[in-house]
Coordinates of C-alpha atoms (C1' of nucleotides) in Angstrom, one line a residue:
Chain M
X1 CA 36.5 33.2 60.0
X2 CA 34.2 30.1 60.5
X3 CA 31.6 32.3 58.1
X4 CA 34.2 32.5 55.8
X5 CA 35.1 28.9 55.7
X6 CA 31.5 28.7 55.3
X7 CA 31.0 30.9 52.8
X8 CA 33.6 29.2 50.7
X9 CA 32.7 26.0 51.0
X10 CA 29.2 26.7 50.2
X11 CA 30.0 28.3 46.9
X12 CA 32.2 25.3 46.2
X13 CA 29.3 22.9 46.9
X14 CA 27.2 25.1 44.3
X15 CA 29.8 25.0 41.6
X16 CA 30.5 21.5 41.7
X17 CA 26.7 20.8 41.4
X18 CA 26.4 23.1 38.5
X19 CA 29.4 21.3 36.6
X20 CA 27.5 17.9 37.4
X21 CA 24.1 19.2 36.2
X22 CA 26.0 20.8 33.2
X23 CA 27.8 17.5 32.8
X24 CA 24.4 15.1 32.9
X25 CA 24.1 17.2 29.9
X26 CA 26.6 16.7 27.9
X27 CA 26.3 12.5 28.7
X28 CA 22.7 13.5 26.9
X29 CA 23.9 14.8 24.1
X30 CA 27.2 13.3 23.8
X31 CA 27.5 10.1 26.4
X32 CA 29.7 8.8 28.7
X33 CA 32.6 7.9 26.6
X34 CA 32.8 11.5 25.2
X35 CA 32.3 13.6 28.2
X36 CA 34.5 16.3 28.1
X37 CA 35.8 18.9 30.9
X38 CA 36.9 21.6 28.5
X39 CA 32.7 21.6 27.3
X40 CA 31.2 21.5 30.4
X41 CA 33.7 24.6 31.2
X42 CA 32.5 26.2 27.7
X43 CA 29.3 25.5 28.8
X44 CA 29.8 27.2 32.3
X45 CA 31.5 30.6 30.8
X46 CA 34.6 29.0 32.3
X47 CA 38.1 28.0 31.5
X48 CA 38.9 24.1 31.5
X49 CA 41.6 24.9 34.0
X50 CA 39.3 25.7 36.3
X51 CA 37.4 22.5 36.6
X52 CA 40.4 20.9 37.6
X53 CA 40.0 22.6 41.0
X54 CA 37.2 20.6 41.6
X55 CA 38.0 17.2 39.9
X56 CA 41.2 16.5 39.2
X57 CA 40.6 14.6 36.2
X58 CA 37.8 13.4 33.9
X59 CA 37.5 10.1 35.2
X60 CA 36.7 11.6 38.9
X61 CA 33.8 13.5 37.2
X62 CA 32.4 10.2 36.0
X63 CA 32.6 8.5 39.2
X64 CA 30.7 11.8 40.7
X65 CA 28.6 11.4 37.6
X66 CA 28.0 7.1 38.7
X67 CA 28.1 7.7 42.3
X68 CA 24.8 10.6 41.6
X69 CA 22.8 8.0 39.4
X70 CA 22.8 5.1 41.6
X71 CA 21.9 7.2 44.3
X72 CA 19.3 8.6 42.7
X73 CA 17.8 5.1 41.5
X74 CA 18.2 3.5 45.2
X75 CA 16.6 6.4 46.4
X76 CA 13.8 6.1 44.3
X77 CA 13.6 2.3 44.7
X78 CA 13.6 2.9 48.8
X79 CA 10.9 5.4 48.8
X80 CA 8.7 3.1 46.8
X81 CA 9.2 0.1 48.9
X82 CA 7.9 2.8 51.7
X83 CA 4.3 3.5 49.8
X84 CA 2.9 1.2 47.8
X85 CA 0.1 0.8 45.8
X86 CA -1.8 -0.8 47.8
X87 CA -2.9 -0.1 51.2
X88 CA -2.6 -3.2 52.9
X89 CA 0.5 -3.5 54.6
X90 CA 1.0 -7.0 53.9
X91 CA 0.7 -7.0 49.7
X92 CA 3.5 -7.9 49.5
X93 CA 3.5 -8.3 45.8
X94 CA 2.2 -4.4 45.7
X95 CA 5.2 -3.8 47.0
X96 CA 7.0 -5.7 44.7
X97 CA 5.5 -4.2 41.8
X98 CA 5.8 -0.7 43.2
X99 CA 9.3 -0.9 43.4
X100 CA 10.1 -2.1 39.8
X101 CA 7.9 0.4 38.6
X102 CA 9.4 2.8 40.3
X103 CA 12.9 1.8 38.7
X104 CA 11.4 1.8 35.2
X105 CA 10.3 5.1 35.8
X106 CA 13.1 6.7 37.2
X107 CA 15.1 5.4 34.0
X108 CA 12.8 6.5 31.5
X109 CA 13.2 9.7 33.0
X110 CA 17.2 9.8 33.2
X111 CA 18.2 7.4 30.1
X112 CA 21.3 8.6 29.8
X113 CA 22.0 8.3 33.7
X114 CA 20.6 4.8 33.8
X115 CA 22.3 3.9 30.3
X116 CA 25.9 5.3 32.4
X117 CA 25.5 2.7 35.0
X118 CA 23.1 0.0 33.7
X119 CA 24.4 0.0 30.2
X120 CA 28.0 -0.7 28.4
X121 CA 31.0 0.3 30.5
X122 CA 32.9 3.4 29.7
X123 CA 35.7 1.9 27.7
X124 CA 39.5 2.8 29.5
X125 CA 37.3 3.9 32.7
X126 CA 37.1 1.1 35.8
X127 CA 34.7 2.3 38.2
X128 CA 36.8 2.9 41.9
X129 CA 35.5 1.6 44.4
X130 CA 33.1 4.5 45.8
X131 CA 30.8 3.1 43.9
X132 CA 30.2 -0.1 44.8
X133 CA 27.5 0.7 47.7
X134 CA 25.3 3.0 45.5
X135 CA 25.7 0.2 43.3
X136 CA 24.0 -2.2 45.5
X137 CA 20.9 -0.3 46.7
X138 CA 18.3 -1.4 44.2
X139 CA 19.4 -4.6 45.6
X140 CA 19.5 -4.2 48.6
X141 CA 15.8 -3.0 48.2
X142 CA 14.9 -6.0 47.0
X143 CA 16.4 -8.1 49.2
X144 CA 14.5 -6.3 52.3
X145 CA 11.1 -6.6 50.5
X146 CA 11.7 -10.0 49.8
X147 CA 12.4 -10.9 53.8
X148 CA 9.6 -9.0 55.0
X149 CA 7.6 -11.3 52.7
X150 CA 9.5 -13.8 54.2
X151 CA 8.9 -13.3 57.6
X152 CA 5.0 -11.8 57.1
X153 CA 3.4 -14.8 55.0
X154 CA 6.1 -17.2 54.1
X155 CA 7.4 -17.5 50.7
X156 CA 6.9 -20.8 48.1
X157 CA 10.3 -21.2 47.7
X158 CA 11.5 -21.9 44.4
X159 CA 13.1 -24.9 42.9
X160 CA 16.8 -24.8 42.9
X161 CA 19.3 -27.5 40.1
X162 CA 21.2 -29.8 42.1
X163 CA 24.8 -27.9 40.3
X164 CA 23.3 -24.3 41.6
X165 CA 23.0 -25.3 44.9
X166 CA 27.0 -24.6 46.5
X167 CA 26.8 -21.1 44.7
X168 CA 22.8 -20.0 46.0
X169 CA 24.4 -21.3 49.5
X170 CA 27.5 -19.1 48.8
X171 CA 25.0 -16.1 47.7
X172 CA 22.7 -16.3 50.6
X173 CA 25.6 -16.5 53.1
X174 CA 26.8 -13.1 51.6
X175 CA 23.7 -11.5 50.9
X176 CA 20.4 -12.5 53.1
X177 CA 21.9 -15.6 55.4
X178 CA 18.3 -15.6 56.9
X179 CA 16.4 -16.4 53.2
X180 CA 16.5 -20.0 52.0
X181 CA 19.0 -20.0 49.2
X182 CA 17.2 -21.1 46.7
X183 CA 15.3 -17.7 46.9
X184 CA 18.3 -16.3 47.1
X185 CA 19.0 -17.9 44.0
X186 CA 15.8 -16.8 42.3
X187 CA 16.3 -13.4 43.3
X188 CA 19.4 -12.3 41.9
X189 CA 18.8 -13.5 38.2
X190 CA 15.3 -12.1 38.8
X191 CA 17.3 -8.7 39.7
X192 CA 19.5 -9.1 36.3
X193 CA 15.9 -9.9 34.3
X194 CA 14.2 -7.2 35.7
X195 CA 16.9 -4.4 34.4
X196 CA 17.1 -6.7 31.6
X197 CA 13.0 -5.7 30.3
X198 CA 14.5 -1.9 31.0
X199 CA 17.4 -2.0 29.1
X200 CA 15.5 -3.5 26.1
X201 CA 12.7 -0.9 26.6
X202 CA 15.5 2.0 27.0
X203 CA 17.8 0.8 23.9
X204 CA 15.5 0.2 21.5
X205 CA 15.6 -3.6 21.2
X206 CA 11.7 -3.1 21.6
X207 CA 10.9 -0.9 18.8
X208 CA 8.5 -2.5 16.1
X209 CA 8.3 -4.7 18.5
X210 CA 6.1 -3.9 21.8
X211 CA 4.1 -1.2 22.1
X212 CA 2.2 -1.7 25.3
X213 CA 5.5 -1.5 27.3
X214 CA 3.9 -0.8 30.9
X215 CA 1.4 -3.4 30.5
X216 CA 4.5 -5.9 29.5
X217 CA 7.2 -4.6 32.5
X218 CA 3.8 -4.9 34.6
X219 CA 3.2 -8.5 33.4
X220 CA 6.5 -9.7 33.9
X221 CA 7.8 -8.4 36.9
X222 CA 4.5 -9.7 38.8
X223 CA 6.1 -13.4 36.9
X224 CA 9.3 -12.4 38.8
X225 CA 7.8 -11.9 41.8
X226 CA 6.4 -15.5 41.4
X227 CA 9.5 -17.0 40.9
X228 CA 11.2 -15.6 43.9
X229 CA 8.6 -17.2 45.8
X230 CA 5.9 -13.7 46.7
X231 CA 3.0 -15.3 47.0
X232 CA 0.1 -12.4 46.3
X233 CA -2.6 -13.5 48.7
X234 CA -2.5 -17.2 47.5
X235 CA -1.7 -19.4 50.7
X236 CA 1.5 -21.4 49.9
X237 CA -0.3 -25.6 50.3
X238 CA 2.8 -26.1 48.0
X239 CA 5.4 -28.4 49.7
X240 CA 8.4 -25.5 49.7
X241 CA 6.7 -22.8 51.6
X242 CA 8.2 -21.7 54.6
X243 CA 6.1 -20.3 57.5
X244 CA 7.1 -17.0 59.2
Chain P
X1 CA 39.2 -8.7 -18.3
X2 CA 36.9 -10.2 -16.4
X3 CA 39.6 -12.3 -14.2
X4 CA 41.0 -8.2 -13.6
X5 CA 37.7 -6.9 -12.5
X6 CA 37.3 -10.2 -10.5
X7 CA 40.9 -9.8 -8.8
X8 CA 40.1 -6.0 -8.2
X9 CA 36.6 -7.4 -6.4
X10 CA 38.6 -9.2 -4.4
X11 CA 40.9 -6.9 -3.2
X12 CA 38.3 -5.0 -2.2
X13 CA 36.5 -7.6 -0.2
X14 CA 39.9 -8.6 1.4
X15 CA 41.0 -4.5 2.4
X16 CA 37.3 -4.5 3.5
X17 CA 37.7 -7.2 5.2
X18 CA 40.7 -5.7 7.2
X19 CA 39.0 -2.5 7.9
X20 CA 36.4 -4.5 10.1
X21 CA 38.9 -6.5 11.7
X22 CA 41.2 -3.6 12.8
X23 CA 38.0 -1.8 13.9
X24 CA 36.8 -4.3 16.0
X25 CA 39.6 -4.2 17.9
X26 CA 39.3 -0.9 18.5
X27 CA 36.1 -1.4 19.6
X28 CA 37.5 -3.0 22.1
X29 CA 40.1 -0.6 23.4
X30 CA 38.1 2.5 22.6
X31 CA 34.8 1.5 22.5
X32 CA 31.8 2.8 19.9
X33 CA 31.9 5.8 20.7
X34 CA 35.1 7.0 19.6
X35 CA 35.5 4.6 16.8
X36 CA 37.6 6.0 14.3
X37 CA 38.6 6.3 10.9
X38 CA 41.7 8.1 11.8
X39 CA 43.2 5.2 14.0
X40 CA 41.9 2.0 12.2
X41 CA 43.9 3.6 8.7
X42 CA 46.8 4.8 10.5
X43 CA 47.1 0.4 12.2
X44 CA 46.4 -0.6 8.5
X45 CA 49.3 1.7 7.1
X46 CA 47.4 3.6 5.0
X47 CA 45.9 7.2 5.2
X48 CA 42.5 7.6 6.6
X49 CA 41.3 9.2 2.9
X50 CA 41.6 5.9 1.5
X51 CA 39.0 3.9 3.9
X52 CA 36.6 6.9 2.4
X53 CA 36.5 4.6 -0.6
X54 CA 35.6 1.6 1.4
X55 CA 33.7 3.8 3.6
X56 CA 31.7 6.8 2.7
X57 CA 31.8 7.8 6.6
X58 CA 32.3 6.8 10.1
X59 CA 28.8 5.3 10.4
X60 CA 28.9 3.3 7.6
X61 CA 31.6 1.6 9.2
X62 CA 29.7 1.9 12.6
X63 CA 26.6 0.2 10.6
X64 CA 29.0 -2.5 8.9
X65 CA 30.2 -4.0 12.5
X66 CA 26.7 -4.0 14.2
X67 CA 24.9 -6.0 11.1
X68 CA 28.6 -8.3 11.3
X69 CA 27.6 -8.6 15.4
X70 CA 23.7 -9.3 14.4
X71 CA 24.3 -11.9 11.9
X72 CA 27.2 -13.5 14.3
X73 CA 25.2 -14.3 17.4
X74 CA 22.2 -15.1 14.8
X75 CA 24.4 -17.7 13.4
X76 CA 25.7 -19.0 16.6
X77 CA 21.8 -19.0 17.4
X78 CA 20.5 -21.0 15.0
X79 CA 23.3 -23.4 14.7
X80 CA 22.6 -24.4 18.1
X81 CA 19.2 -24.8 17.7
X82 CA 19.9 -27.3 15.1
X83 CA 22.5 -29.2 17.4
X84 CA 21.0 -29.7 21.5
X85 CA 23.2 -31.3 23.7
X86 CA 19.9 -34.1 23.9
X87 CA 20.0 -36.6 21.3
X88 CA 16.2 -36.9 21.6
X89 CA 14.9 -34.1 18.6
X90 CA 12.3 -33.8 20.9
X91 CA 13.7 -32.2 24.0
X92 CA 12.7 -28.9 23.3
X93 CA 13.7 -27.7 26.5
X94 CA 16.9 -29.1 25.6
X95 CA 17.1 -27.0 22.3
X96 CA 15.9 -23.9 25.0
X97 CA 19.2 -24.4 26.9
X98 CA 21.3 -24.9 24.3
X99 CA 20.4 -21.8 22.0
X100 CA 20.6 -19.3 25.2
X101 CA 23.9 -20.8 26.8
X102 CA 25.2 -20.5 22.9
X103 CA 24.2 -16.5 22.9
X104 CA 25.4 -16.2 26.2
X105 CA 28.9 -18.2 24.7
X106 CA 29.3 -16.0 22.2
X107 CA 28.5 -13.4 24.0
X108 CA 31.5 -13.5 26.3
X109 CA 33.6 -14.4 23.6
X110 CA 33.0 -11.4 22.2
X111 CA 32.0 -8.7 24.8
X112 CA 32.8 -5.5 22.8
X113 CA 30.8 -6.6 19.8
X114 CA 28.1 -8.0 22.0
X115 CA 28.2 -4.2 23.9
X116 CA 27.5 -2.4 20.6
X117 CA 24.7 -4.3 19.7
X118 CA 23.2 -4.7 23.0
X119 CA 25.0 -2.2 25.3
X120 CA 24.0 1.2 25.4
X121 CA 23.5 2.6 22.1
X122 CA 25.9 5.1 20.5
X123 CA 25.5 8.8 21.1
X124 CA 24.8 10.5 17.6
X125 CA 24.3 7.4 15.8
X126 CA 20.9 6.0 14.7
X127 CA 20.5 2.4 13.4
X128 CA 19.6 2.6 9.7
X129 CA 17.2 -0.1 8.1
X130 CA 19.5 -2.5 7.2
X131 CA 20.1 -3.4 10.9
X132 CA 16.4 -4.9 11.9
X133 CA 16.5 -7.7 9.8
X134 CA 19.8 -9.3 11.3
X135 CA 18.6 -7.7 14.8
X136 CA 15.8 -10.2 14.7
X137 CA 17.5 -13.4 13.8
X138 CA 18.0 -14.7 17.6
X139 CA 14.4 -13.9 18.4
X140 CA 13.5 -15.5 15.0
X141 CA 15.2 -18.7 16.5
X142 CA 13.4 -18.6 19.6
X143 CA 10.0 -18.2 17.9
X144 CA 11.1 -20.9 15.7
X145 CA 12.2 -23.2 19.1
X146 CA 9.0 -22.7 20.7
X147 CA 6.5 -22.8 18.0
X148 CA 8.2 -26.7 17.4
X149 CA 7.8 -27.7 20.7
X150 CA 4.0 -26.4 20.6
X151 CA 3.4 -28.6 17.6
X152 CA 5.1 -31.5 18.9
X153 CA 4.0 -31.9 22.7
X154 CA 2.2 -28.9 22.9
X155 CA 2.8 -26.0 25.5
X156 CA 1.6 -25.3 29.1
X157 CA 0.0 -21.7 27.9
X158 CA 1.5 -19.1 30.7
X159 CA -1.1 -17.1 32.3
X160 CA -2.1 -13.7 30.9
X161 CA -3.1 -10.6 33.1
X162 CA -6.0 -9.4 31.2
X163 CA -4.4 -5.3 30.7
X164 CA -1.6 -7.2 28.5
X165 CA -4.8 -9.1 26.3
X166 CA -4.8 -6.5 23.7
X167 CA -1.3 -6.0 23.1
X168 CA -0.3 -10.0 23.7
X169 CA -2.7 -10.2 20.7
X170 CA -0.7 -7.8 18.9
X171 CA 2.4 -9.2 19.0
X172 CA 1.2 -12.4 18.2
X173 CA 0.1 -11.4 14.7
X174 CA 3.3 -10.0 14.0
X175 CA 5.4 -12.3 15.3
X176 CA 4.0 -16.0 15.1
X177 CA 0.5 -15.8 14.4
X178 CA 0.2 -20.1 15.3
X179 CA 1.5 -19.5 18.5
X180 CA -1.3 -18.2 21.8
X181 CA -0.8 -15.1 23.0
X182 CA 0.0 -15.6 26.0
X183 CA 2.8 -17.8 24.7
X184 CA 3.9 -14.9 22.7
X185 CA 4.0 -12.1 25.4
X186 CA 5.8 -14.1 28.0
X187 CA 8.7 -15.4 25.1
X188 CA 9.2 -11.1 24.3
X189 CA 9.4 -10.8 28.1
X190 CA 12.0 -14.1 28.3
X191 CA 13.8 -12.6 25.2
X192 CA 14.2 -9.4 27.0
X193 CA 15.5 -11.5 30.2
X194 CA 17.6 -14.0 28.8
X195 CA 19.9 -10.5 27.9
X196 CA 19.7 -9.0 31.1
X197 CA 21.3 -11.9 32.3
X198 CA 24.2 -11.6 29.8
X199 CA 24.3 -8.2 30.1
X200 CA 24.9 -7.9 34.1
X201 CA 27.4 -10.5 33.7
X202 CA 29.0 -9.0 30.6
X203 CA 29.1 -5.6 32.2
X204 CA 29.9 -6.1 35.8
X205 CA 26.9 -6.2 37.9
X206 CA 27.7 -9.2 39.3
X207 CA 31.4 -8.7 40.5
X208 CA 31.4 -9.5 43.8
X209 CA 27.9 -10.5 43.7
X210 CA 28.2 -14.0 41.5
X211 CA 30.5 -16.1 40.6
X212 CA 28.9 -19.5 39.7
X213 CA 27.7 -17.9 36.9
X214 CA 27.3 -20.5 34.5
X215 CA 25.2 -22.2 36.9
X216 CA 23.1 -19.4 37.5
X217 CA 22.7 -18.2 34.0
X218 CA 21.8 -22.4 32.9
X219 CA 18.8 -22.1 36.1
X220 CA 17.2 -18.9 35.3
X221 CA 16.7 -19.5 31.3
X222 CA 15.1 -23.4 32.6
X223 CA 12.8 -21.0 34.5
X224 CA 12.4 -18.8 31.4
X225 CA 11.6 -22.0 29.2
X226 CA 8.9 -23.1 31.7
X227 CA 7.9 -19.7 31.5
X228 CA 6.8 -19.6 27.8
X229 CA 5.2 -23.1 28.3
X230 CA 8.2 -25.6 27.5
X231 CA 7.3 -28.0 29.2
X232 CA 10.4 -30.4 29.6
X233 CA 9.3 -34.0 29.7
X234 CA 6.1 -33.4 32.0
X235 CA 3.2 -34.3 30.5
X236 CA 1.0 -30.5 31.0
X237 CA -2.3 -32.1 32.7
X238 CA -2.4 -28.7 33.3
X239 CA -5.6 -26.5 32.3
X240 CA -4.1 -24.4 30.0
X241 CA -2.1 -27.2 27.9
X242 CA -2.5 -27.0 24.1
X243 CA -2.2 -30.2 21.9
X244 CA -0.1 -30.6 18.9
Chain A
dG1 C1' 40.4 29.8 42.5
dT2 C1' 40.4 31.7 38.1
dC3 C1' 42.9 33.3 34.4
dT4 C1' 46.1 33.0 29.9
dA5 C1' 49.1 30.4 27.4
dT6 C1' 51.0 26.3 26.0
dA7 C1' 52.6 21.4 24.9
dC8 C1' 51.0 17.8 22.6
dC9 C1' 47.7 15.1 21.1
dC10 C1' 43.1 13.6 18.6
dC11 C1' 39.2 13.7 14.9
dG12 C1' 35.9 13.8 10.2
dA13 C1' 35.9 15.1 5.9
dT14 C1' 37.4 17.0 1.3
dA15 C1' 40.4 18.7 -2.8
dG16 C1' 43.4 17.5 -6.1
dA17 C1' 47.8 15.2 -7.8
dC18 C1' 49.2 10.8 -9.4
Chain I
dG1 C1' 42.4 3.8 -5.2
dT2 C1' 46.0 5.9 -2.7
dC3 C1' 48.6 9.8 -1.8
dT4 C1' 49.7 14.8 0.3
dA5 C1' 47.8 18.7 2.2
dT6 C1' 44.4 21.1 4.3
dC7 C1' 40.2 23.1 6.7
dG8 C1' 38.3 23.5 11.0
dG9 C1' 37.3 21.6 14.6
dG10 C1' 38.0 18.7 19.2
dG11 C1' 40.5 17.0 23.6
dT12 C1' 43.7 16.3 28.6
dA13 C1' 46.5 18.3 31.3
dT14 C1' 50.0 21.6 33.3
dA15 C1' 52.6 26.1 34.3
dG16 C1' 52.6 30.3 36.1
dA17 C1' 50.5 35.1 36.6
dC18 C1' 47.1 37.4 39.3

DNA sequence: GTCTATACCCCGATAGAC
DNA sequence: GTCTATCGGGGTATAGAC
């Protein structure tokens, strides 16, 4: 009987994979706003009916659909922060870079994934929230690569305006009470800038416009780095740096 | 006869007029994507055959409200470079802040609009020609900003990895030939940025996350100004300065 | 869990009368 | 330039048989 349950269960886990992959293909061809249960059933020699049994309505398919893609970014983004270019444990900055590139690539290789969750809402649907932690592992990322900087070599911390100063307390306190808030500061609007170069590269705000898009991302995230304090083998001698 | 044809010309501005209205607001409750015909005639009272004449098809109409969205934040743009909050016509960093916190103004005034133009595009549609010149105008202004403030106090020329050389050269001859390279490459990078930060806000990246974001957004395009070389009252003495 | 059938909607686009 | 009518699609979701 327990084979049984098992046997049922793992067919279920195969057919709702094969209506996700199915359904990553029809936000390809068709996006978010137009996915449709009745095609992905077409699709699947099924009958629309059917899917039901496995989400109850087309919004839960698009969370499944959100949940999947910011996995699958955070995952990437992890595993980079694990290997990085460069050997030395301590390059901080490699790291840095490794990561972001790592994000670029995984959305140049899922568009339509990163354009569900980095680009324009899908109008009448408000994300549950399931999906707030995927959400926040890119961030979370950088957040950990930015302490261990912090705690290995210091950081040159940033200047912070006077009127930013409550809120990069308020941010810190929430999200890395042991970094100095004005890098806290620094780090989320360098986190909105860096899936800002993406999102240009990926919507086509850069065409006949940039050519040499690596060598750009490259150049500017290693600027982001510096204004979040990473300090890329230069000792600090500026007044802000914090030891380890 | 003439006062006929003119009355009939502007009835037809005036019903085109209302066809653009009524579909952005359906922009916002449907989004892009399902933009339609159908539903805008049926709000107007007529019967969706007629907006054919006004119309030839969906993405004319699609077309007609992204050049409308271009040319609104372009105006918005360039009005406030022409107005800073400093009274001093040479605080370019002044100008900086007050033609990004405009964008960013508009930009939440009119989220669904600012979503089809910088939001993910639209599945099925491609931008026809007659989008890139009003596409440009807000980078236009920037250019504009930063090539005065080079000939007025000159700029503290960014640093350039050598791999972006070539294409930082590139760009420079298209887009402001007086202005370095450098200057160039880092203002398409700040370009890029200054909508990421927009765009997480605009979109929900930073529920939970910010909420001083006024404060946040005003810090991190001061950074981006330094970044391009404004140089905000300081006098450069640094190596890379460039005179007027 | 899959099927058929159904209720009740939506759309773009065109033809032809007026 | 607006109308009716039409072609030929599309969709969500549920009921009820098997």
């Amino acid at each position: 009987m327990s084979t049984i349950r098992g046997a049922r269960e793992r067919a279920r886990i195969e057919v709702t994979a094969a209506i996700k992959d199915e359904a990553r293909k029809q936000l390809a061809a068709e996006g978010a706003a137009k996915l449709s249960l009745r095609a992905v059933a077409r699709e699947l020699g099924m009958v629309s009916s059917a899917l039901y049994r496995y989400f109850p309505s087309r919004d839960d398919l698009l969370t499944a659909l959100i949940v999947d893609a910011y996995d699958a970014v955070g995952d990437v983004a992890e595993a980079a922060r694990g290997k990085s270019d460069d050997p030395a444990a301590t390059a901080h900055t490699a790291r840095w870079t490794a990561v972001t590139c790592a994000v670029r690539g995984w959305a140049l290789a899922h568009p339509h994934e990163y354009a569900l969750i980095y680009g324009s809402p899908v109008p009448g649907y408000t994300a549950p929230q399931d999906t707030v932690g995927p959400a926040s592992r890119v961030g979370q990322v950088l957040i950990a690569l930015v302490r261990d900087a912090h705690r290995a070599d210091g950081l040159a911390v940033p200047p912070l305006a006077a009127e930013l100063r409550p809120e990069a307390a308020r941010m810190a306190a929430d999200l890395a009470p042991d970094l100095p808030p004005a890098v806290v500061a620094s780090l989320v609007s360098a986190w909105a800038q860096l899936f800002g170069l993406i999102s240009f590269e990926l919507f086509g705000q850069f065409n006949r416009v940039v050519e040499a898009r690596e060598q750009l991302f490259r150049h500017a995230v290693h600027e982001l780095g510096r204004s979040v304090g990473l300090l890329d083998g230069r000792t600090p001698a500026r007044p802000g740096a914090t030891g380890a």
